[in-house]
GROMACS .gro file of C-alpha atoms in nm:
model
  429
    1MET     CA    1   4.631   4.278  -6.062
    2GLN     CA    2   4.958   4.305  -6.018
    3ALA     CA    3   5.216   4.625  -6.101
    4PRO     CA    4   5.534   4.593  -6.349
    5PRO     CA    5   5.878   4.605  -6.190
    6GLY     CA    6   5.950   4.864  -5.975
    7GLU     CA    7   5.611   5.053  -6.012
    8ASP     CA    8   5.422   5.117  -5.706
    9PRO     CA    9   5.152   4.838  -5.638
   10ILE     CA   10   4.781   4.893  -5.832
   11ASP     CA   11   4.516   4.961  -5.593
   12PRO     CA   12   4.239   4.711  -5.542
   13SER     CA   13   3.912   4.735  -5.722
   14ASN     CA   14   3.640   4.880  -5.437
   15GLU     CA   15   3.337   4.698  -5.659
   16GLU     CA   16   3.310   4.412  -5.446
   17SER     CA   17   3.281   4.662  -5.107
   18LEU     CA   18   3.045   4.853  -5.215
   19GLY     CA   19   2.763   4.655  -5.440
   20TRP     CA   20   2.473   4.827  -5.542
   21ILE     CA   21   2.053   4.819  -5.524
   22ILE     CA   22   1.818   4.958  -5.755
   23ASP     CA   23   1.479   5.021  -5.695
   24TYR     CA   24   1.153   5.065  -5.938
   25GLU     CA   25   0.859   5.241  -5.969
   26TYR     CA   26   0.535   5.294  -6.128
   27ASP     CA   27   0.291   5.521  -6.298
   28TRP     CA   28  -0.066   5.464  -6.273
   29ARG     CA   29  -0.059   5.259  -6.541
   30SER     CA   30   0.207   5.091  -6.398
   31ARG     CA   31   0.432   5.146  -6.681
   32GLN     CA   32   0.859   5.190  -6.516
   33VAL     CA   33   0.878   5.570  -6.441
   34VAL     CA   34   1.129   5.536  -6.140
   35ALA     CA   35   1.458   5.367  -6.170
   36LYS     CA   36   1.666   5.495  -5.815
   37ARG     CA   37   2.023   5.370  -5.761
   38TYR     CA   38   2.207   5.302  -5.436
   39ARG     CA   39   2.505   5.203  -5.358
   40GLY     CA   40   2.494   4.895  -5.084
   41ASP     CA   41   2.793   4.978  -4.861
   42ASP     CA   42   2.522   4.943  -4.520
   43PRO     CA   43   2.216   4.700  -4.595
   44ASP     CA   44   2.028   4.877  -4.345
   45THR     CA   45   2.000   5.241  -4.504
   46PRO     CA   46   2.187   5.229  -4.853
   47THR     CA   47   2.285   5.540  -5.012
   48LEU     CA   48   2.089   5.692  -5.290
   49ILE     CA   49   2.344   5.781  -5.642
   50GLY     CA   50   2.140   5.837  -5.881
   51GLN     CA   51   1.738   5.859  -6.025
   52THR     CA   52   1.640   5.780  -6.342
   53LEU     CA   53   1.317   5.954  -6.447
   54THR     CA   54   1.077   5.855  -6.741
   55TRP     CA   55   0.779   6.004  -6.901
   56TYR     CA   56   0.525   5.888  -7.149
   57ASP     CA   57   0.193   5.983  -7.382
   58ASN     CA   58  -0.104   5.885  -7.370
   59LEU     CA   59  -0.017   5.591  -7.605
   60ASP     CA   60   0.273   5.459  -7.360
   61ARG     CA   61   0.531   5.599  -7.593
   62VAL     CA   62   0.879   5.732  -7.415
   63ARG     CA   63   0.856   6.136  -7.451
   64ILE     CA   64   1.110   6.263  -7.185
   65GLU     CA   65   1.409   6.108  -6.981
   66ALA     CA   66   1.600   6.317  -6.717
   67GLU     CA   67   1.887   6.166  -6.511
   68TYR     CA   68   1.960   6.367  -6.129
   69GLY     CA   69   2.155   6.286  -5.853
   70ALA     CA   70   2.023   6.218  -5.503
   71VAL     CA   71   1.735   6.475  -5.504
   72LEU     CA   72   1.543   6.541  -5.731
   73PRO     CA   73   1.352   6.940  -5.785
   74THR     CA   74   1.030   7.036  -5.594
   75GLY     CA   75   0.760   6.915  -5.816
   76VAL     CA   76   0.936   6.662  -6.043
   77ASP     CA   77   0.777   6.269  -5.985
   78PRO     CA   78   0.633   6.141  -6.280
   79THR     CA   79   0.484   5.794  -6.023
   80VAL     CA   80   0.235   6.151  -5.897
   81THR     CA   81   0.146   6.274  -6.219
   82PRO     CA   82  -0.243   6.221  -6.279
   83PRO     CA   83  -0.406   6.052  -6.560
   84ALA     CA   84  -0.513   6.365  -6.732
   85ALA     CA   85  -0.215   6.587  -6.687
   86PRO     CA   86   0.012   6.652  -7.001
   87VAL     CA   87   0.422   6.591  -7.049
   88PRO     CA   88   0.569   6.856  -6.792
   89ASP     CA   89   0.756   7.146  -7.006
   90VAL     CA   90   1.146   7.059  -6.995
   91ALA     CA   91   1.194   7.397  -6.849
   92ASP     CA   92   0.981   7.217  -6.548
   93LEU     CA   93   1.282   6.986  -6.483
   94PHE     CA   94   1.566   7.201  -6.437
   95GLY     CA   95   1.501   7.332  -6.122
   96GLU     CA   96   1.768   7.288  -5.826
   97PRO     CA   97   1.940   7.069  -5.824
   98ALA     CA   98   1.972   7.099  -6.208
   99PRO     CA   99   1.943   6.750  -6.413
  100ILE     CA  100   2.232   6.541  -6.528
  101SER     CA  101   2.111   6.480  -6.831
  102VAL     CA  102   1.768   6.570  -7.065
  103THR     CA  103   1.646   6.351  -7.363
  104GLU     CA  104   1.330   6.441  -7.541
  105HIS     CA  105   1.161   6.236  -7.818
  106ILE     CA  106   0.870   6.419  -8.032
  107TYR     CA  107   0.662   6.244  -8.283
  108ASN     CA  108   0.508   6.338  -8.620
  109GLY     CA  109   0.139   6.253  -8.707
  110ARG     CA  110   0.179   5.866  -8.812
  111GLY     CA  111   0.403   5.774  -8.456
  112LEU     CA  112   0.744   5.844  -8.575
  113VAL     CA  113   1.018   5.980  -8.389
  114GLN     CA  114   1.135   6.261  -8.588
  115GLU     CA  115   1.352   6.448  -8.358
  116VAL     CA  116   1.552   6.390  -8.032
  117ARG     CA  117   1.648   6.621  -7.805
  118THR     CA  118   1.945   6.658  -7.558
  119TYR     CA  119   1.908   6.925  -7.411
  120SER     CA  120   2.237   7.144  -7.143
  121SER     CA  121   1.989   7.396  -7.012
  122ALA     CA  122   1.641   7.469  -7.023
  123GLU     CA  123   1.674   7.678  -7.337
  124ASP     CA  124   1.950   7.517  -7.514
  125TYR     CA  125   1.960   7.182  -7.669
  126THR     CA  126   2.116   6.930  -7.999
  127ALA     CA  127   1.868   6.737  -8.226
  128THR     CA  128   1.841   6.422  -8.441
  129LEU     CA  129   1.611   6.476  -8.716
  130THR     CA  130   1.460   6.180  -8.881
  131PHE     CA  131   1.239   6.190  -9.241
  132TYR     CA  132   1.068   5.936  -9.378
  133ASP     CA  133   0.889   5.856  -9.722
  134HIS     CA  134   0.516   5.747  -9.764
  135ALA     CA  135   0.587   5.433  -9.665
  136ASP     CA  136   0.739   5.544  -9.299
  137ARG     CA  137   1.130   5.425  -9.385
  138PRO     CA  138   1.377   5.673  -9.314
  139ILE     CA  139   1.542   5.856  -9.577
  140GLU     CA  140   1.725   6.129  -9.450
  141VAL     CA  141   1.874   6.162  -9.079
  142HIS     CA  142   2.045   6.515  -8.932
  143SER     CA  143   2.255   6.375  -8.573
  144PRO     CA  144   2.473   6.704  -8.437
  145GLY     CA  145   2.827   6.671  -8.503
  146ALA     CA  146   2.804   6.407  -8.793
  147ALA     CA  147   2.731   6.355  -9.162
  148ILE     CA  148   2.408   6.366  -9.288
  149GLN     CA  149   2.302   5.979  -9.367
  150ARG     CA  150   2.040   5.948  -9.682
  151TYR     CA  151   1.857   5.598  -9.820
  152GLU     CA  152   1.738   5.522 -10.113
  153TYR     CA  153   1.463   5.168 -10.173
  154ASP     CA  154   1.355   5.009 -10.457
  155ALA     CA  155   0.992   4.935 -10.543
  156LYS     CA  156   0.966   4.596 -10.347
  157GLY     CA  157   1.129   4.838 -10.088
  158ARG     CA  158   1.476   4.666 -10.052
  159GLN     CA  159   1.699   4.918  -9.880
  160ILE     CA  160   1.944   4.941 -10.201
  161LEU     CA  161   2.197   5.265 -10.119
  162SER     CA  162   2.280   5.439  -9.825
  163ARG     CA  163   2.493   5.755  -9.868
  164THR     CA  164   2.696   5.988  -9.612
  165ILE     CA  165   2.694   6.368  -9.743
  166ALA     CA  166   2.935   6.651  -9.511
  167GLY     CA  167   2.883   6.976  -9.685
  168GLY     CA  168   2.681   6.896  -9.971
  169VAL     CA  169   2.952   6.661 -10.046
  170GLU     CA  170   2.929   6.255 -10.039
  171VAL     CA  171   3.241   6.079  -9.841
  172GLY     CA  172   3.055   5.767  -9.865
  173ARG     CA  173   2.819   5.539 -10.011
  174THR     CA  174   2.691   5.165  -9.972
  175LEU     CA  175   2.506   4.965 -10.201
  176THR     CA  176   2.317   4.645 -10.174
  177LYS     CA  177   2.209   4.418 -10.468
  178TYR     CA  178   1.973   4.142 -10.373
  179ASP     CA  179   1.881   3.807 -10.575
  180ASP     CA  180   1.531   3.709 -10.665
  181ASN     CA  181   1.454   3.611 -10.269
  182ASP     CA  182   1.504   3.914 -10.207
  183ARG     CA  183   1.819   3.829 -10.002
  184ALA     CA  184   2.139   4.069 -10.033
  185ILE     CA  185   2.397   3.878 -10.181
  186GLU     CA  186   2.628   4.187 -10.303
  187THR     CA  187   2.714   4.499 -10.045
  188ILE     CA  188   2.981   4.729 -10.258
  189ARG     CA  189   3.101   5.036 -10.022
  190TYR     CA  190   3.269   5.334 -10.197
  191GLU     CA  191   3.461   5.562  -9.946
  192ARG     CA  192   3.585   5.914 -10.104
  193ARG     CA  193   4.017   5.903 -10.150
  194HIS     CA  194   4.163   6.220  -9.997
  195ASP     CA  195   4.255   6.377 -10.382
  196GLY     CA  196   3.869   6.267 -10.480
  197THR     CA  197   3.696   6.571 -10.660
  198GLY     CA  198   3.348   6.566 -10.749
  199GLU     CA  199   2.988   6.585 -10.572
  200THR     CA  200   2.945   6.218 -10.607
  201LEU     CA  201   3.098   5.935 -10.556
  202ASP     CA  202   3.227   5.643 -10.803
  203ALA     CA  203   3.485   5.426 -10.928
  204ALA     CA  204   3.743   5.702 -11.015
  205ASN     CA  205   3.747   5.964 -10.694
  206SER     CA  206   3.677   5.663 -10.372
  207VAL     CA  207   3.835   5.313 -10.273
  208VAL     CA  208   3.609   5.062 -10.342
  209SER     CA  209   3.527   4.733 -10.122
  210TYR     CA  210   3.332   4.397 -10.186
  211GLN     CA  211   3.159   4.200  -9.994
  212HIS     CA  212   2.982   3.846 -10.116
  213THR     CA  213   2.656   3.586  -9.932
  214TRP     CA  214   2.591   3.266 -10.026
  215TYR     CA  215   2.280   3.081  -9.867
  216ASP     CA  216   2.110   2.734  -9.947
  217SER     CA  217   1.770   2.706 -10.054
  218ALA     CA  218   1.599   2.807  -9.690
  219GLY     CA  219   1.764   3.096  -9.690
  220LYS     CA  220   2.009   3.009  -9.424
  221VAL     CA  221   2.350   3.164  -9.477
  222LEU     CA  222   2.661   2.914  -9.600
  223ALA     CA  223   2.921   3.163  -9.629
  224THR     CA  224   2.997   3.522  -9.675
  225ALA     CA  225   3.358   3.657  -9.855
  226ASP     CA  226   3.466   3.953  -9.798
  227TYR     CA  227   3.728   4.083 -10.062
  228GLY     CA  228   3.859   4.433  -9.915
  229THR     CA  229   3.991   4.609 -10.245
  230ASN     CA  230   4.004   4.287 -10.389
  231THR     CA  231   4.351   4.382 -10.483
  232GLY     CA  232   4.344   4.765 -10.469
  233SER     CA  233   4.675   4.931 -10.530
  234ALA     CA  234   4.880   5.258 -10.455
  235THR     CA  235   5.164   5.363 -10.647
  236ASP     CA  236   5.438   5.587 -10.464
  237ASN     CA  237   5.346   5.890 -10.564
  238GLY     CA  238   5.050   5.833 -10.385
  239THR     CA  239   4.758   5.756 -10.671
  240TYR     CA  240   4.542   5.494 -10.639
  241SER     CA  241   4.414   5.184 -10.802
  242ASN     CA  242   4.099   5.059 -10.764
  243GLY     CA  243   4.086   4.615 -10.801
  244THR     CA  244   3.871   4.426 -10.970
  245ALA     CA  245   3.498   4.376 -10.876
  246PRO     CA  246   3.467   4.006 -10.766
  247VAL     CA  247   3.215   3.853 -10.982
  248TYR     CA  248   2.922   3.661 -10.775
  249ASP     CA  249   2.848   3.309 -10.884
  250ALA     CA  250   2.550   3.207 -10.653
  251GLU     CA  251   2.618   2.853 -10.726
  252THR     CA  252   2.972   2.848 -10.675
  253LEU     CA  253   3.067   2.865 -10.295
  254PRO     CA  254   3.396   3.061 -10.219
  255ASP     CA  255   3.676   2.796 -10.136
  256ARG     CA  256   3.930   2.916  -9.900
  257THR     CA  257   4.201   2.715 -10.014
  258THR     CA  258   4.257   2.880 -10.359
  259ALA     CA  259   4.142   3.243 -10.210
  260SER     CA  260   4.409   3.490 -10.328
  261GLY     CA  261   4.354   3.739  -9.987
  262GLU     CA  262   3.976   3.740  -9.903
  263HIS     CA  263   3.869   3.700  -9.576
  264ILE     CA  264   3.606   3.354  -9.582
  265THR     CA  265   3.304   3.251  -9.351
  266SER     CA  266   3.138   2.954  -9.387
  267TYR     CA  267   2.845   2.807  -9.196
  268SER     CA  268   2.749   2.421  -9.178
  269TYR     CA  269   2.367   2.283  -9.038
  270ASP     CA  270   2.252   1.927  -8.868
  271GLY     CA  271   1.898   1.820  -9.075
  272ALA     CA  272   1.704   2.043  -8.822
  273GLY     CA  273   1.812   2.338  -8.953
  274ARG     CA  274   2.061   2.439  -8.682
  275GLN     CA  275   2.391   2.601  -8.703
  276THR     CA  276   2.629   2.342  -8.581
  277VAL     CA  277   2.965   2.501  -8.688
  278VAL     CA  278   3.101   2.825  -8.792
  279VAL     CA  279   3.437   2.884  -8.988
  280HIS     CA  280   3.601   3.169  -8.927
  281PRO     CA  281   3.826   3.361  -9.127
  282ASP     CA  282   4.133   3.254  -8.967
  283GLY     CA  283   4.061   2.886  -8.994
  284THR     CA  284   3.905   2.860  -8.613
  285GLU     CA  285   3.602   2.652  -8.527
  286THR     CA  286   3.290   2.769  -8.349
  287HIS     CA  287   3.081   2.434  -8.296
  288TYR     CA  288   2.733   2.435  -8.127
  289GLU     CA  289   2.575   2.111  -7.992
  290TYR     CA  290   2.174   2.128  -7.938
  291ASP     CA  291   1.933   1.929  -7.735
  292GLY     CA  292   1.627   1.745  -7.831
  293LEU     CA  293   1.421   2.146  -7.785
  294GLU     CA  294   1.647   2.241  -8.021
  295ARG     CA  295   1.811   2.465  -7.675
  296GLN     CA  296   2.177   2.514  -7.773
  297ILE     CA  297   2.348   2.309  -7.471
  298LEU     CA  298   2.727   2.363  -7.554
  299VAL     CA  299   2.957   2.625  -7.783
  300ILE     CA  300   3.332   2.488  -7.760
  301GLU     CA  301   3.546   2.783  -7.916
  302ASN     CA  302   3.911   2.742  -8.162
  303ALA     CA  303   3.718   2.374  -8.162
  304THR     CA  304   3.931   2.229  -8.390
  305ALA     CA  305   4.295   2.342  -8.145
  306ASP     CA  306   4.539   2.036  -8.030
  307GLU     CA  307   4.547   2.150  -7.682
  308SER     CA  308   4.826   1.882  -7.577
  309GLN     CA  309   5.049   2.221  -7.852
  310PRO     CA  310   5.166   2.518  -7.664
  311GLY     CA  311   4.917   2.845  -7.710
  312GLU     CA  312   4.654   2.604  -7.822
  313GLN     CA  313   4.337   2.634  -7.634
  314ARG     CA  314   3.919   2.541  -7.693
  315ARG     CA  315   3.685   2.796  -7.527
  316ARG     CA  316   3.424   2.550  -7.391
  317THR     CA  317   3.072   2.688  -7.251
  318ALA     CA  318   2.774   2.465  -7.135
  319TYR     CA  319   2.414   2.539  -7.078
  320PHE     CA  320   2.209   2.277  -6.852
  321TYR     CA  321   1.892   2.271  -6.862
  322GLU     CA  322   1.565   2.159  -6.617
  323CYS     CA  323   1.534   1.826  -6.741
  324ALA     CA  324   1.842   1.742  -6.869
  325ASP     CA  325   1.926   1.472  -6.601
  326ALA     CA  326   1.583   1.348  -6.590
  327ILE     CA  327   1.484   0.972  -6.720
  328PRO     CA  328   1.149   0.930  -6.962
  329GLU     CA  329   0.954   0.793  -6.670
  330GLN     CA  330   1.008   1.070  -6.511
  331ARG     CA  331   0.758   1.294  -6.731
  332CYS     CA  332   0.939   1.632  -6.683
  333GLN     CA  333   0.842   1.903  -6.894
  334GLY     CA  334   0.999   2.208  -6.744
  335GLU     CA  335   1.247   2.436  -6.971
  336ARG     CA  336   1.404   2.668  -6.773
  337LEU     CA  337   1.802   2.709  -6.798
  338LEU     CA  338   1.975   2.608  -6.458
  339LYS     CA  339   2.316   2.676  -6.462
  340ILE     CA  340   2.606   2.788  -6.705
  341ALA     CA  341   2.955   2.702  -6.682
  342ALA     CA  342   3.295   2.779  -6.813
  343VAL     CA  343   3.451   2.468  -6.889
  344LEU     CA  344   3.838   2.430  -6.840
  345PRO     CA  345   4.047   2.252  -7.079
  346GLU     CA  346   4.173   1.982  -6.774
  347HIS     CA  347   3.773   1.891  -6.710
  348ALA     CA  348   3.698   1.526  -6.760
  349GLY     CA  349   4.025   1.464  -6.976
  350GLY     CA  350   3.863   1.741  -7.216
  351VAL     CA  351   3.515   1.794  -7.296
  352ASP     CA  352   3.389   1.727  -7.688
  353LYS     CA  353   3.031   1.635  -7.654
  354PHE     CA  354   2.769   1.764  -7.380
  355SER     CA  355   2.798   1.393  -7.234
  356ASP     CA  356   3.115   1.401  -7.150
  357ILE     CA  357   3.077   1.686  -6.922
  358GLN     CA  358   3.039   1.589  -6.518
  359TRP     CA  359   2.831   1.889  -6.336
  360SER     CA  360   2.842   1.787  -6.002
  361ALA     CA  361   3.284   1.816  -6.025
  362ALA     CA  362   3.386   2.058  -5.733
  363ASP     CA  363   3.830   2.016  -5.831
  364GLY     CA  364   3.755   2.357  -6.030
  365THR     CA  365   3.764   2.240  -6.384
  366LEU     CA  366   3.363   2.313  -6.384
  367GLN     CA  367   3.330   2.675  -6.307
  368VAL     CA  368   2.915   2.723  -6.261
  369THR     CA  369   2.681   2.973  -6.212
  370GLU     CA  370   2.340   2.897  -6.083
  371PHE     CA  371   1.979   3.029  -6.116
  372VAL     CA  372   1.779   2.962  -5.876
  373TYR     CA  373   1.397   3.045  -6.004
  374GLY     CA  374   1.075   3.101  -5.702
  375ALA     CA  375   1.100   3.429  -5.681
  376GLU     CA  376   0.921   3.665  -5.440
  377VAL     CA  377   0.653   3.851  -5.599
  378VAL     CA  378   0.548   4.214  -5.396
  379ASP     CA  379   0.330   4.504  -5.378
  380GLN     CA  380   0.383   4.875  -5.461
  381GLY     CA  381   0.492   4.886  -5.082
  382GLY     CA  382   0.732   4.644  -5.089
  383ALA     CA  383   0.597   4.290  -4.902
  384GLY     CA  384   0.567   3.978  -5.038
  385ILE     CA  385   0.274   3.872  -5.195
  386SER     CA  386   0.326   3.539  -5.332
  387ARG     CA  387   0.595   3.361  -5.493
  388HIS     CA  388   0.670   3.329  -5.934
  389ASN     CA  389   0.826   2.998  -6.029
  390GLY     CA  390   0.938   3.117  -6.369
  391TRP     CA  391   1.098   3.429  -6.242
  392ILE     CA  392   1.506   3.428  -6.142
  393ALA     CA  393   1.499   3.463  -5.755
  394GLU     CA  394   1.894   3.396  -5.768
  395VAL     CA  395   2.197   3.439  -5.891
  396HIS     CA  396   2.457   3.212  -5.781
  397TYR     CA  397   2.856   3.262  -5.870
  398PRO     CA  398   3.055   2.940  -5.910
  399ASP     CA  399   3.371   2.939  -5.615
  400PRO     CA  400   3.631   2.978  -5.791
  401ALA     CA  401   3.809   2.709  -5.573
  402THR     CA  402   3.581   2.444  -5.631
  403GLY     CA  403   3.372   2.543  -5.934
  404GLN     CA  404   3.025   2.489  -5.741
  405PRO     CA  405   2.807   2.765  -5.693
  406ILE     CA  406   2.897   2.979  -5.381
  407ALA     CA  407   2.581   2.892  -5.076
  408ALA     CA  408   2.527   3.277  -5.078
  409PRO     CA  409   2.325   3.433  -5.351
  410SER     CA  410   2.542   3.678  -5.584
  411PHE     CA  411   2.247   3.885  -5.677
  412ALA     CA  412   1.856   3.802  -5.581
  413PHE     CA  413   1.586   3.981  -5.706
  414THR     CA  414   1.179   4.051  -5.670
  415TYR     CA  415   0.912   4.136  -5.885
  416TYR     CA  416   0.582   4.308  -5.906
  417ALA     CA  417   0.289   4.112  -5.999
  418ASP     CA  418   0.305   4.196  -6.363
  419GLY     CA  419   0.701   4.068  -6.385
  420ALA     CA  420   0.873   4.413  -6.370
  421VAL     CA  421   1.181   4.413  -6.168
  422ALA     CA  422   1.113   4.529  -5.789
  423SER     CA  423   1.437   4.516  -5.651
  424ARG     CA  424   1.814   4.399  -5.699
  425THR     CA  425   2.037   4.316  -5.443
  426ASP     CA  426   2.383   4.233  -5.490
  427ALA     CA  427   2.603   4.017  -5.284
  428LYS     CA  428   2.676   4.306  -5.011
  429GLY     CA  429   2.340   4.422  -4.970
   0.00000   0.00000   0.00000
């Protein structure tokens, strides 16, 4: 990055010279309870800079999360908590040194989170409260420093109304209408005007906006139209008039050629039901290509841009899976993602489909990130005991000059036998 002319040079980022390591520790039930973050400035003796501790209840629900620096108070260690020991009192966590943050989760009799407390000291906290109906659906949420949220449902359990309440006055509401197949087709939003009166909202005291959604017979979204206020207007003296509510017609998709200001997004699918084209409100298109196993292998953004014109450019991202280049006689059955590539405009004279990509190109026009599998599995002491071919061992970023993956790993991982990450090491150690 360069400074503007006449100004002092900008100091370079120090991320590449630092690096980091994260070590994970587990309790007697193999639950991740400690994450230790090290600055990897010295691979042999990395500097511990922070720790996140987690305590669970007997149902494996998170009860307390605490953030500390490099030093823990005496006796604070979830890895040595015996099976019969209860979750610690929050006051016990505010020893010396004090935690950076402490969050406590409290559950109701049906196992739902009814209160989340964020502590600033052993006695002081702010709380988020959630109230539920008989079907365990949230109907009211109280958050610190925020308005109250209320929700209403119909007899089928569909949320039809959400309301925002401040000081006993409704300041916002969202009304949702559904079709006979329980798909949301109309969303109507009310926002209180600055001069609105009355405790509840209606068209007379609020700004109303509209959004419609269309589906095919399989329930896939074909189009959305955001009408905004649909030509709502304000006079010179500040009086606002809402626009006319648009009429929803399930049989007629919106036509962007005759649109009168609404923002239309359209979706197309292939015969297998895979989304292949998205046309955005500004008219740009994103195209998707899949392989025979329905895996996404190429995404082209701004796909109809004429790249011969100044400022016109497509963004291409390709995904290379195991067996992508195998011949049928090899009977290859692997499904692992091996590479992700940023395909630059000049690659292979311009790429329109996956088969155009030259994965061995070393001219910098294909920036390839590679995943190497066969990760080492370690025991609790960090000693290797086996390897797992389904887990990522290394990530190799591209060499900017050639575009091919660099030889040294940008990240390296080890795992415990249950699949939990044991360590993550970046290129600096």
